[in-house]
Coordinates of C-alpha atoms in Angstrom, one line a residue:
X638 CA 0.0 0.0 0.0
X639 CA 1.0 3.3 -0.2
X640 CA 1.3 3.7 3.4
X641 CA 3.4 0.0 4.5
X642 CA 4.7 -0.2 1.2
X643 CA 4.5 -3.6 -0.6
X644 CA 5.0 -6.8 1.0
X645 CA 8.7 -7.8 1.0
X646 CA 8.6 -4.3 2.3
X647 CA 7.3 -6.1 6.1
X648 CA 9.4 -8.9 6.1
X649 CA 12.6 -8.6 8.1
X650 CA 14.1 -12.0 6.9
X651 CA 14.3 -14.8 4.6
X652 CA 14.7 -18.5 5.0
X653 CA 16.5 -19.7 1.6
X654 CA 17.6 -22.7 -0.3
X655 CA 20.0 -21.6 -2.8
X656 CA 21.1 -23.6 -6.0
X657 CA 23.7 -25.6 -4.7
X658 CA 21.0 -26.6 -1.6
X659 CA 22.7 -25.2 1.0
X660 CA 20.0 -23.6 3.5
X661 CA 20.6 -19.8 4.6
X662 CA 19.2 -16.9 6.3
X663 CA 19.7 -13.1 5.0
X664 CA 18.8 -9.8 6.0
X665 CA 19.6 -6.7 6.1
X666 CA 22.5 -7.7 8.0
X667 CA 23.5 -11.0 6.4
X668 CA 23.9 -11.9 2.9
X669 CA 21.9 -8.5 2.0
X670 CA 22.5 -8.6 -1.9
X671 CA 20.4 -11.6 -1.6
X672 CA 17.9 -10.1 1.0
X673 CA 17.3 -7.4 -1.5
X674 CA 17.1 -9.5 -4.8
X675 CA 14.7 -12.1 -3.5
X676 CA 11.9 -10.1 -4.3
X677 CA 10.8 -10.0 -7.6
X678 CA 13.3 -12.8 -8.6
X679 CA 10.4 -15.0 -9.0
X680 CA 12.3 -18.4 -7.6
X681 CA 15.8 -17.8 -9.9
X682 CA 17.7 -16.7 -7.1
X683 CA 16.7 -19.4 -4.5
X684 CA 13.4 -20.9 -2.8
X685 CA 11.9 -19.3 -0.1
X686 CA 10.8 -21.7 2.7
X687 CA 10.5 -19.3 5.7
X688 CA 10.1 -15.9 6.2
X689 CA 9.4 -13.2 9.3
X690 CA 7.0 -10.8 8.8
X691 CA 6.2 -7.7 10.3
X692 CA 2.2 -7.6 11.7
X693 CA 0.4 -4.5 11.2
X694 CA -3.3 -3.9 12.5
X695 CA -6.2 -5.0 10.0
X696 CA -9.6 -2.8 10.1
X697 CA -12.5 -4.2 11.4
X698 CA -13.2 -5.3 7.4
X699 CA -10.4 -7.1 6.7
X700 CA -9.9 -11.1 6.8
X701 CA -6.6 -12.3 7.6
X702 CA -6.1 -16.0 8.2
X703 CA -2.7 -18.8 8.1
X704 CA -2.8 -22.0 6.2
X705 CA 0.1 -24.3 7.8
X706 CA 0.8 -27.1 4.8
X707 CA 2.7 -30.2 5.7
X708 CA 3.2 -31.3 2.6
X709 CA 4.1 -29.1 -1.0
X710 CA 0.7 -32.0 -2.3
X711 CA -1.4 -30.0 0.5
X712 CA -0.8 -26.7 -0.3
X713 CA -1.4 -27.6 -4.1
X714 CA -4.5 -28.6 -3.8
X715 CA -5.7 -25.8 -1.3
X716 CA -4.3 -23.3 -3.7
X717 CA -6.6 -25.4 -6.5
X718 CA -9.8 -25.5 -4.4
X719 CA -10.3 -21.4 -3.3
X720 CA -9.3 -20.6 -7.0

């Protein structure tokens, strides 16, 4: 939004398996060239498995929920069923 920004704009660090499938963590600390590519790279740069993100309040209006997937087979087929 024009107020927060966009959302990689919240998050304060990234989980990330990188090509050779080692497993690491930037910021705007550590390995920052990464911590500011990752957005927009659209999955070249490395897979994001976790990620900390910065709440803000929600209006009364707004639905915000979580969806925990054990399995990548899970998350498919929720992604499939609210489409």
């Amino acid at each position: 939004s024009f107020k927060h920004g966009y959302v990689h704009d919240s998050i304060s660090n990234y989980e990330v398996i990188i090509g050779n499938g080692d497993v690491i963590t930037c910021s705007k600390y550590t390995n920052s060239d990464l911590y500011h590519s990752l957005p927009g790279s659209f999955g070249s740069l490395g897979i994001c498995t976790k990620a900390t993100m910065k709440c803000l309040p929600c209006k009364q209006f707004v639905k915000v929920f979580a969806k925990v997937h054990n399995t990548s087979d899970d998350c498919i087929s929720h992604m499939a069923s609210i489409q």
